[in-house]
Coordinates of C-alpha atoms and ligand atoms in Angstrom, one line a residue:
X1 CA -93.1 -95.8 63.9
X2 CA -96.2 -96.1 61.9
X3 CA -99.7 -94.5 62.6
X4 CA -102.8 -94.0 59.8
X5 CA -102.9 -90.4 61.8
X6 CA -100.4 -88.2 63.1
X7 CA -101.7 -85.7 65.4
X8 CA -99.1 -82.8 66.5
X9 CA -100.7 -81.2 69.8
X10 CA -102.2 -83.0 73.1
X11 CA -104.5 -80.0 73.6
X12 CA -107.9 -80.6 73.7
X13 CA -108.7 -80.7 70.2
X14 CA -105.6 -83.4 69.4
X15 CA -107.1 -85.4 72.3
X16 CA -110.5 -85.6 71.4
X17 CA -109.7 -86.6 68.0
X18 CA -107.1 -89.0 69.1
X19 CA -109.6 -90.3 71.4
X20 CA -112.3 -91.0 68.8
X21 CA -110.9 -92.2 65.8
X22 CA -108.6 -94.8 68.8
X23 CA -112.6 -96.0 69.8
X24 CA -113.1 -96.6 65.7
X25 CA -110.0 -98.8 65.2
X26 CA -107.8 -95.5 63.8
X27 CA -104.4 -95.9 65.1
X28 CA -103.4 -92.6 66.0
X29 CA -100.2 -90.7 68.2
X30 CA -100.2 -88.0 69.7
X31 CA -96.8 -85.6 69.5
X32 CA -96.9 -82.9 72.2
X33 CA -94.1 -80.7 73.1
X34 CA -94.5 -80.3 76.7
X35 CA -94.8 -82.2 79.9
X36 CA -98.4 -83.4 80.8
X37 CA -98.4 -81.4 84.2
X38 CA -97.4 -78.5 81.8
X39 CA -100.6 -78.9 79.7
X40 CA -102.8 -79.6 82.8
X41 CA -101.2 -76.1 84.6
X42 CA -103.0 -73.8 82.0
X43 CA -106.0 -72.3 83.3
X44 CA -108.3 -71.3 80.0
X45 CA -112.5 -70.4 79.7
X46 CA -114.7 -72.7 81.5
X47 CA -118.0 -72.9 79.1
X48 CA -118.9 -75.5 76.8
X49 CA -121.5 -75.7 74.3
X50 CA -124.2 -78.8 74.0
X51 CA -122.4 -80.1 70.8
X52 CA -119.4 -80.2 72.6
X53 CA -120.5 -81.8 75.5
X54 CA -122.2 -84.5 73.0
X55 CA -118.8 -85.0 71.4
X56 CA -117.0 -85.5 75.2
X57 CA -119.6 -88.6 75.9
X58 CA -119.5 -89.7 72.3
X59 CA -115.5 -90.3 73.1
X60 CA -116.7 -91.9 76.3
X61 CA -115.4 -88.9 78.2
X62 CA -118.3 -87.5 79.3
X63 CA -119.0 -88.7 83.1
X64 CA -117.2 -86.3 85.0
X65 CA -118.1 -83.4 82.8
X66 CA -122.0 -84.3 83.2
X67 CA -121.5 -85.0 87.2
X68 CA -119.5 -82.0 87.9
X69 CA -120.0 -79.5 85.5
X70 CA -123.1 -77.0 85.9
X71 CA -125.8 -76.7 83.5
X72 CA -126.4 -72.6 82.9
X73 CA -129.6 -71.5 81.4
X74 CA -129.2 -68.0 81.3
X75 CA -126.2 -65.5 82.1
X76 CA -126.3 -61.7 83.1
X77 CA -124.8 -58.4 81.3
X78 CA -124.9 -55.8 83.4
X79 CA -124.7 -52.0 81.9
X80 CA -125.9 -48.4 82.5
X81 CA -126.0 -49.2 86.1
X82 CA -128.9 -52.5 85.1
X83 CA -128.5 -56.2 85.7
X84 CA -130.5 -57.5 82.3
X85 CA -130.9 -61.2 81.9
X86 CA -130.0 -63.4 78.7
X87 CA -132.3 -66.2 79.1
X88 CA -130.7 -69.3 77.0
X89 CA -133.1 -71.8 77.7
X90 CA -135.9 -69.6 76.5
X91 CA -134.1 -67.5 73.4
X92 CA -132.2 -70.5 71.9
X93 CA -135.2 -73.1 72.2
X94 CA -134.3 -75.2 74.9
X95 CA -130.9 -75.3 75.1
X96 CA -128.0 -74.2 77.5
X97 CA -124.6 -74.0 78.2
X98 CA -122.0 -76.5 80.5
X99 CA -119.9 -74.3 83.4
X100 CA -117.0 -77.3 83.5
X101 CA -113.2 -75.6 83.4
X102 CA -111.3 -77.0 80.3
X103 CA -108.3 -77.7 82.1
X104 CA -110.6 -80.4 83.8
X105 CA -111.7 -81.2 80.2
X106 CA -107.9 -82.0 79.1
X107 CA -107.2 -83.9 82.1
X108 CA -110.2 -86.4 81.5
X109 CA -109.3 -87.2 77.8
X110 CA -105.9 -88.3 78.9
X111 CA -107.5 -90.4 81.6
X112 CA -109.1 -91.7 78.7
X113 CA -106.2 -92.1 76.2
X114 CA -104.6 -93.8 79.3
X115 CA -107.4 -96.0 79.9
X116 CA -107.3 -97.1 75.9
X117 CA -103.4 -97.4 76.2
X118 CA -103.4 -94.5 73.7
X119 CA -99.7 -93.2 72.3
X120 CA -99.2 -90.1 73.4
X121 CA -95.8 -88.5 73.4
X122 CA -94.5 -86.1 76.1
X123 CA -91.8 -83.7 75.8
X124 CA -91.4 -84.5 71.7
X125 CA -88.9 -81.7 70.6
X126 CA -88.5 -80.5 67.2
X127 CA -91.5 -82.1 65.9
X128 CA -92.0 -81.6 61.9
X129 CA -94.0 -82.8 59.0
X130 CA -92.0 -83.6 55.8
X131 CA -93.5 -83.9 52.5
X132 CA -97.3 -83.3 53.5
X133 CA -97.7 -82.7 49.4
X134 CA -96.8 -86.2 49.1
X135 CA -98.7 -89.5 49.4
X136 CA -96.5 -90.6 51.8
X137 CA -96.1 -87.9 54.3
X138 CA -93.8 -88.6 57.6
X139 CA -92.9 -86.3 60.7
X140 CA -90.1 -86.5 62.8
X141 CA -89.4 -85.3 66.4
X142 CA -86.9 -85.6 69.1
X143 CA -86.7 -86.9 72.2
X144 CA -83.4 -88.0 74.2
X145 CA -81.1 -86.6 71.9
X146 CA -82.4 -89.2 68.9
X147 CA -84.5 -88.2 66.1
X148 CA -87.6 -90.7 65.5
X149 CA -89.9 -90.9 62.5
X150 CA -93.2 -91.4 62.1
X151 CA -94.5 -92.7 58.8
X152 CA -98.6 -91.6 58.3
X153 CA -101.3 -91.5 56.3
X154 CA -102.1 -87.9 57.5
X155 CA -101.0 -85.2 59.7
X156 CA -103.4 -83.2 61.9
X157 CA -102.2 -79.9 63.0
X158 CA -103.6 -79.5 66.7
X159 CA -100.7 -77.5 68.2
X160 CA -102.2 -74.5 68.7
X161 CA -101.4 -70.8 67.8
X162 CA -98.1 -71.0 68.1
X163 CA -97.5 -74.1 67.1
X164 CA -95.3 -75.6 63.8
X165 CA -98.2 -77.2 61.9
X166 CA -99.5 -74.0 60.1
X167 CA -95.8 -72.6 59.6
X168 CA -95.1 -75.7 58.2
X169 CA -97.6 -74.7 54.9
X170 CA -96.0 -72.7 52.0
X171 CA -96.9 -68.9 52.6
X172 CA -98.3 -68.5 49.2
X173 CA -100.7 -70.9 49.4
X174 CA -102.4 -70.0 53.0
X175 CA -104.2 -66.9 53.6
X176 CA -104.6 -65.0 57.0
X177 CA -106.8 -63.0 58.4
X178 CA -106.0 -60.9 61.7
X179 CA -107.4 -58.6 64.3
X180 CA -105.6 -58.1 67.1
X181 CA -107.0 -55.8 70.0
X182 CA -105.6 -52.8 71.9
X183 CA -106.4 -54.6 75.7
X184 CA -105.9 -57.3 77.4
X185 CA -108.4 -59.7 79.8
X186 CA -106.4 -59.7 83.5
X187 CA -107.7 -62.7 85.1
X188 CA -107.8 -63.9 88.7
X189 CA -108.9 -67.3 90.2
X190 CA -109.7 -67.7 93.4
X191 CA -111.1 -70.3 96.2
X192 CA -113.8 -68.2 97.0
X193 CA -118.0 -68.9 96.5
X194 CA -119.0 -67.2 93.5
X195 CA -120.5 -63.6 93.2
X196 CA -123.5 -64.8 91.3
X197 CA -125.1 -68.3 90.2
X198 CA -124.4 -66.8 86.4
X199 CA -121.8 -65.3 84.8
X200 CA -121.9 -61.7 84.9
X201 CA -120.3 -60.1 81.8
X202 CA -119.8 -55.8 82.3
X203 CA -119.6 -53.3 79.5
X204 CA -118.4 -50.2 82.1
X205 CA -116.9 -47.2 81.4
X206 CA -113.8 -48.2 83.0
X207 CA -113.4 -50.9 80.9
X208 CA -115.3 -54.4 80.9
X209 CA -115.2 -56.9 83.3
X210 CA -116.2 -60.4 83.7
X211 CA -117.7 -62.7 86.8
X212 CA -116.9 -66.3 86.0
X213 CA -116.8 -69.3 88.0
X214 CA -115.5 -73.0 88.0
X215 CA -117.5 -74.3 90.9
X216 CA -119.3 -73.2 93.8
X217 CA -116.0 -73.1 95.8
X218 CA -113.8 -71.9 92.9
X219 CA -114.4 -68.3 90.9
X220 CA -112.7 -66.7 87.9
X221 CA -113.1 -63.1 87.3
X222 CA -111.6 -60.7 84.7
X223 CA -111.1 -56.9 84.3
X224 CA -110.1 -55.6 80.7
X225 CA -106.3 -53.6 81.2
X226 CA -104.5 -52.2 78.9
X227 CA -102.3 -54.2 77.2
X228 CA -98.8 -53.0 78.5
X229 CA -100.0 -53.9 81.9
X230 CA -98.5 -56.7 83.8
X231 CA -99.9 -58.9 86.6
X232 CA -97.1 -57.7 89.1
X233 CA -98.9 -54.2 88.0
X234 CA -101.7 -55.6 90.1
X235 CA -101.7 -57.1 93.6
X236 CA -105.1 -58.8 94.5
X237 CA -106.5 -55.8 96.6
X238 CA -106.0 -53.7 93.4
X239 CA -107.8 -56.2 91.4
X240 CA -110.4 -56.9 93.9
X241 CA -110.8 -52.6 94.2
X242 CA -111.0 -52.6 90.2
X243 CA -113.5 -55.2 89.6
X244 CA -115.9 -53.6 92.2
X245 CA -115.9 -50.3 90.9
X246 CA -117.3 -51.9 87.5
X247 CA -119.6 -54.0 89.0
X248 CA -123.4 -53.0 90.1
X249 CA -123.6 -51.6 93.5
X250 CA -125.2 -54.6 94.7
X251 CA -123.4 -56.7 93.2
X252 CA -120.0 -55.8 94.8
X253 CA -121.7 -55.1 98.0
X254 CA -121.9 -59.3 97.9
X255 CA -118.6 -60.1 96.0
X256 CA -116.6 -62.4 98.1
X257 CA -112.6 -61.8 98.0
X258 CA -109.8 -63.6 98.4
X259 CA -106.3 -64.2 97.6
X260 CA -105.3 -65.2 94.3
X261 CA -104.4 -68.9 93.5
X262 CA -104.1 -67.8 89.5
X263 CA -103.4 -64.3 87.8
X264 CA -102.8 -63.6 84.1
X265 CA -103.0 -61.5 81.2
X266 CA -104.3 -62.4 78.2
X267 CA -104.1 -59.9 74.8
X268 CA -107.8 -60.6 72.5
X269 CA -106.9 -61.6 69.2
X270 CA -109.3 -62.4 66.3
X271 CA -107.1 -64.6 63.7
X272 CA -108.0 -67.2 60.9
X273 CA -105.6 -69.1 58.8
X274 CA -107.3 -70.2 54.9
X275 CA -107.4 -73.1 54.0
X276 CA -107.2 -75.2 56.8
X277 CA -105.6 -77.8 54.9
X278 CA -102.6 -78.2 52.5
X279 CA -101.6 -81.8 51.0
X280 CA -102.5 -84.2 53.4
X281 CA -101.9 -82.0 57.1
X282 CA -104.9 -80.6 58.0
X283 CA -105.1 -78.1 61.2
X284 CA -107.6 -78.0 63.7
X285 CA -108.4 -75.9 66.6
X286 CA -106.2 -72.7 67.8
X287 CA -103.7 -74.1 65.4
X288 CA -106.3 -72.4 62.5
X289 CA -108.2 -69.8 64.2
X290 CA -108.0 -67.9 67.3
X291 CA -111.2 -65.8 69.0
X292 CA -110.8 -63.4 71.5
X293 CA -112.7 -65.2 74.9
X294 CA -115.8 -62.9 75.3
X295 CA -118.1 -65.1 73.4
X296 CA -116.5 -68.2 75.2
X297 CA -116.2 -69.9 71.4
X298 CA -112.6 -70.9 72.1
X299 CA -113.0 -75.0 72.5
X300 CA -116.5 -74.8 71.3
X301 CA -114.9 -74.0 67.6
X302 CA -112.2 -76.6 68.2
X303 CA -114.9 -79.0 68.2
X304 CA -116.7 -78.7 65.2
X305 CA -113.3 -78.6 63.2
X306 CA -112.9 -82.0 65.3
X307 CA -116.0 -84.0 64.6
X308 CA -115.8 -83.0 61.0
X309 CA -112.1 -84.1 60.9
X310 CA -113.4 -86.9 62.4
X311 CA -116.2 -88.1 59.8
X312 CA -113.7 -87.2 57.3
X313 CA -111.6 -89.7 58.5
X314 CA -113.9 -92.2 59.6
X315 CA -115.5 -92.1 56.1
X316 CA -111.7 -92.7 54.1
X317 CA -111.0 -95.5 56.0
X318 CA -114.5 -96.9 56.4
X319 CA -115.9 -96.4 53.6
X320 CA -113.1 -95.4 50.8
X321 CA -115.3 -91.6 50.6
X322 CA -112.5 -88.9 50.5
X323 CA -115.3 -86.1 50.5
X324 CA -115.7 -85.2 53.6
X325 CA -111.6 -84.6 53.2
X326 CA -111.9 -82.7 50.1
X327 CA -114.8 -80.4 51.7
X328 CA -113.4 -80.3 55.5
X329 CA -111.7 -76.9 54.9
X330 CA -114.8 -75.3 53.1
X331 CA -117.2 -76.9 55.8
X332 CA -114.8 -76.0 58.8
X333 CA -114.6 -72.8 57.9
X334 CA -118.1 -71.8 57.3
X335 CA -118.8 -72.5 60.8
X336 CA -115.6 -71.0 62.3
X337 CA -116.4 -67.4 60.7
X338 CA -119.3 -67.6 62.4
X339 CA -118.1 -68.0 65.8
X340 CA -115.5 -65.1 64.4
X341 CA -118.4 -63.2 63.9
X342 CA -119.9 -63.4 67.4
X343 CA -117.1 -63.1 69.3
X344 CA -115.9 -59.9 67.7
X345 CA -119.7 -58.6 68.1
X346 CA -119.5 -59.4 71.7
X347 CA -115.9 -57.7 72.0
X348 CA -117.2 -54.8 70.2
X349 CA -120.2 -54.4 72.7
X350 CA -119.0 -54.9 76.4
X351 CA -115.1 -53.3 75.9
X352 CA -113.9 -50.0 76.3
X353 CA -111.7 -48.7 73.5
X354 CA -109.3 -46.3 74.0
X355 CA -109.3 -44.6 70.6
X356 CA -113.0 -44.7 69.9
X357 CA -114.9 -41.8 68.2
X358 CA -118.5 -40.6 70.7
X359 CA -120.1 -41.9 67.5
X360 CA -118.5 -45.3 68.6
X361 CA -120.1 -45.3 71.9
X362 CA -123.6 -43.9 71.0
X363 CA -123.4 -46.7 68.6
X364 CA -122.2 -49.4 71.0
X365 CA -125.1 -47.7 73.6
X366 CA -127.9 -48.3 70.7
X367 CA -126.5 -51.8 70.2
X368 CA -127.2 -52.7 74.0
X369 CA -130.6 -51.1 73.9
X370 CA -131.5 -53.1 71.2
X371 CA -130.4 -56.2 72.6
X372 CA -132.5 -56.1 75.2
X373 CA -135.2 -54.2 73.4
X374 CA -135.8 -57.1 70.7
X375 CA -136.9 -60.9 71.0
X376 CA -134.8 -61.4 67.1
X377 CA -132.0 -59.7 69.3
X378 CA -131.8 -61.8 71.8
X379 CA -132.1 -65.0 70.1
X380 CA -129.8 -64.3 67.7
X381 CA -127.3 -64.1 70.6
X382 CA -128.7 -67.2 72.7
X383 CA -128.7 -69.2 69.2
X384 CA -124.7 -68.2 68.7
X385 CA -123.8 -68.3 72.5
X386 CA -125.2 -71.8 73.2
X387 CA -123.5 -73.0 69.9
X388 CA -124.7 -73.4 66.3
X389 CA -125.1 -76.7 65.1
X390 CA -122.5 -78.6 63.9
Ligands
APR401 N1 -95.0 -79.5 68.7 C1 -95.8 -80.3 69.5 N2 -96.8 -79.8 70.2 C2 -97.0 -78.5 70.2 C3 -96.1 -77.6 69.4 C4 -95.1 -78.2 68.6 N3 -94.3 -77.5 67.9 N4 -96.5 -76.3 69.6 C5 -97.6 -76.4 70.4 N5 -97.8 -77.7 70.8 C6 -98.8 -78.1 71.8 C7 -99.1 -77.2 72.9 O1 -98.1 -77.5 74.0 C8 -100.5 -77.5 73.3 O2 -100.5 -78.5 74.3 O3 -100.1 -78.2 71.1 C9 -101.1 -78.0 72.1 C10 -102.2 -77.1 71.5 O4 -103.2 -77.0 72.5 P1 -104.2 -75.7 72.6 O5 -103.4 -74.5 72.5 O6 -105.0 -75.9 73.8 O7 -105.1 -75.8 71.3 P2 -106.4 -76.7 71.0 O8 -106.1 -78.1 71.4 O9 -106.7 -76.4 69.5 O10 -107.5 -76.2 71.9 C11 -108.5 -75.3 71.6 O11 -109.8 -73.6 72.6 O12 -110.5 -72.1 74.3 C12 -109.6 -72.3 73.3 O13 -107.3 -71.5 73.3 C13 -108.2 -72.4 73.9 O14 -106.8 -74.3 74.2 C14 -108.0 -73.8 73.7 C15 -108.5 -74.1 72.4
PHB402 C1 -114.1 -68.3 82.0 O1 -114.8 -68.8 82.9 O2 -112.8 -68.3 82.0 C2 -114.8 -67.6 80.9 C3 -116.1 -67.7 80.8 C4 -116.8 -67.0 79.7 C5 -116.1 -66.3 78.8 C6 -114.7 -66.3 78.9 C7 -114.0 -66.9 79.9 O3 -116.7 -65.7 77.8

């Protein structure tokens, strides 16, 4: 076989790229390891930024997201016993966040590639790029006990974490920067009407927890645990127990319970992978950098690495301009410590850790009272939350 682009990963990121370089005239495939209901089965966050959004209708993906999903302008923290209020719309100048599950995001851009008659392969095993130092890089897979090739132009690496893109790059030449934290995020989801009309995110002293929803029918909530628990450690009416003793008074006095249609642990790492590109494969997504879920900048950094990926493509092939190439790791990156940034501050502010100093905790008490003591404060963390331009 022979594509201009080889993209390793039908996660969101691999899709959406697939997607719009396909609506350009850029033949493209897609090489994913596991089944499609696989990939649809994950439940991840649930909040996209505007710029993402913008890139979903850009790839013509857009018209469930906008009828379904809800537009947020605000969401709560609640701490010391208060309910304070981030207003969005107000501290980041008009803008606001999408509540639309990404799980329902991945299962619209492959109606999409469907619709386009996009390649995508399921179930290819043993996929690996060969000579991506080379002019004339190629990747091969598996599938039915034969080995196919694929002759490209380039590689994209969108296979996530723990995927073979980025282990496919010499050690020496990549650099990697880690932090991995001592908790975990147990998460429940559950056909029940959420507990509030905004998320709800709780810095307790039992640990944080988190009020999330998908729809008005369908809520996700999380409680941090430490990380050698397991979800067998906790049937619902412990959970339910747990995340009421963290919550406001009146809150939990309205929280709705039910039983559990999802339950799962997640450990919060921070991790970045320099540069994010080596010869002709270049990674996007969780493939390059990981952020623990408090600031919800998961998919939302996925995207920027996605539409510059994108214009560097579109301007090679369009245009014979190999800049945007040469600068995607450099630009990339800029924007993806950034969301690194945030996301540890947020971490660092709502969770409990177990082998903080009291100088720790009067510091992570002043850093709440200044939050919501200070307009810069607060639009600093609307401006990051709602997404920085891309
Ligand atoms: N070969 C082929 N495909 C692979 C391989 C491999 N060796 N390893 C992993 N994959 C696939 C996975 O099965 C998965 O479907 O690559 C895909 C990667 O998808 P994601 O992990 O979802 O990563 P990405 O598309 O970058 O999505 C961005 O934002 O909120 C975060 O982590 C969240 O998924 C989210 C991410
Ligand atoms: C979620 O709904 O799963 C969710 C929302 C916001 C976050 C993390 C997860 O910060």
């Amino acid at each position: 076989m022979k594509v201009q682009v080889c993209i390793i990963g039908g996660g969101p990121s691999g899709l959406l790229l697939s997607q719009l370089l396909h609506l350009q005239g850029i033949d493209t495939v897609i090489l994913e390891k596991s089944s499609r209901e696989h990939v649809l089965a994950r439940i991840r966050a649930g909040v996209l930024e505007h710029g993402f959004a913008r890139l979903m209708r850009e790839a013509q993906c857009g018209e469930r997201m906008d009828r379904e999903g809800e537009i947020h302008n605000g969401f709560h923290i609640a701490h010391d016993g208060v309910l304070d209020h981030v207003d969005l719309h107000k501290y980041s100048g008009g803008n606001s966040v999408l509540v639309y599950g990404q799980t329902e995001i991945t299962r619209d851009l492959y109606e999409a590639r469907d619709r386009l008659g996009g390649k995508v392969v399921h179930e290819a095993e043993d996929v690996t790029p060969h000579d991506i130092d080379s002019e004339k890089p190629f990747v091969t897979y598996r599938t039915a006990g034969a080995t196919v090739r694929v002759d490209c132009d380039y590689v994209v690496g969108a296979d996530g974490f723990h995927g073979v893109s980025r282990k496919s790059i010499p050690k020496h030449k990549l650099t990697e920067y880690e932090r991995v934290y001592p908790f975990g995020w147990l998460g429940v989801l559950s056909r029940t009407r959420p507990v509030s009309s905004e998320l709800i995110y709780v810095k307790h002293e039992r640990g944080f927890a988190l009020c999330s929803m998908r729809s008005q029918v369908l809520s996700r909530y999380y409680i941090q645990v430490p990380l050698t628990d397991k979800p067998a450690d906790w049937p619902d009416e412990a959970f339910w127990v747990e995340l009421k003793r963290r919550l406001p008074t009146e809150v939990a006095g309205r929280l709705i319970t039910g039983p559990s249609i999802e339950k799962s642990i997640a450990p919060l790492r921070s991790f970045v992978a320099e540069p994010m590109r080596y010869g002709r494969l270049f990674l996007a997504g969780d493939a390059a950098h990981i952020v623990p879920p408090t600031g919800a900048r998961g998919l939302n950094t996925a995207a920027s690495d996605v539409y510059y990926l994108y214009h560097a493509l579109l301007d090679h092939y369009k245009k014979g301009d190999d800049r945007g190439l040469d600068d995607y790791s450099a630009r990339a990156l800029a924007r993806v410590w950034k969301a690194q940034r945030f996301s540890w501050w947020m971490t660092m502010l709502l969770h409990r850790f177990p082998d903080r100093l009291s100088y720790d905790d009067r510091l992570q008490q002043t850093d709440m009272a200044y939050l919501f003591s200070s307009e810069a404060a607060l639009r600093s963390l609307a401006e990051n939350y709602v997404g920085l331009p891309f």
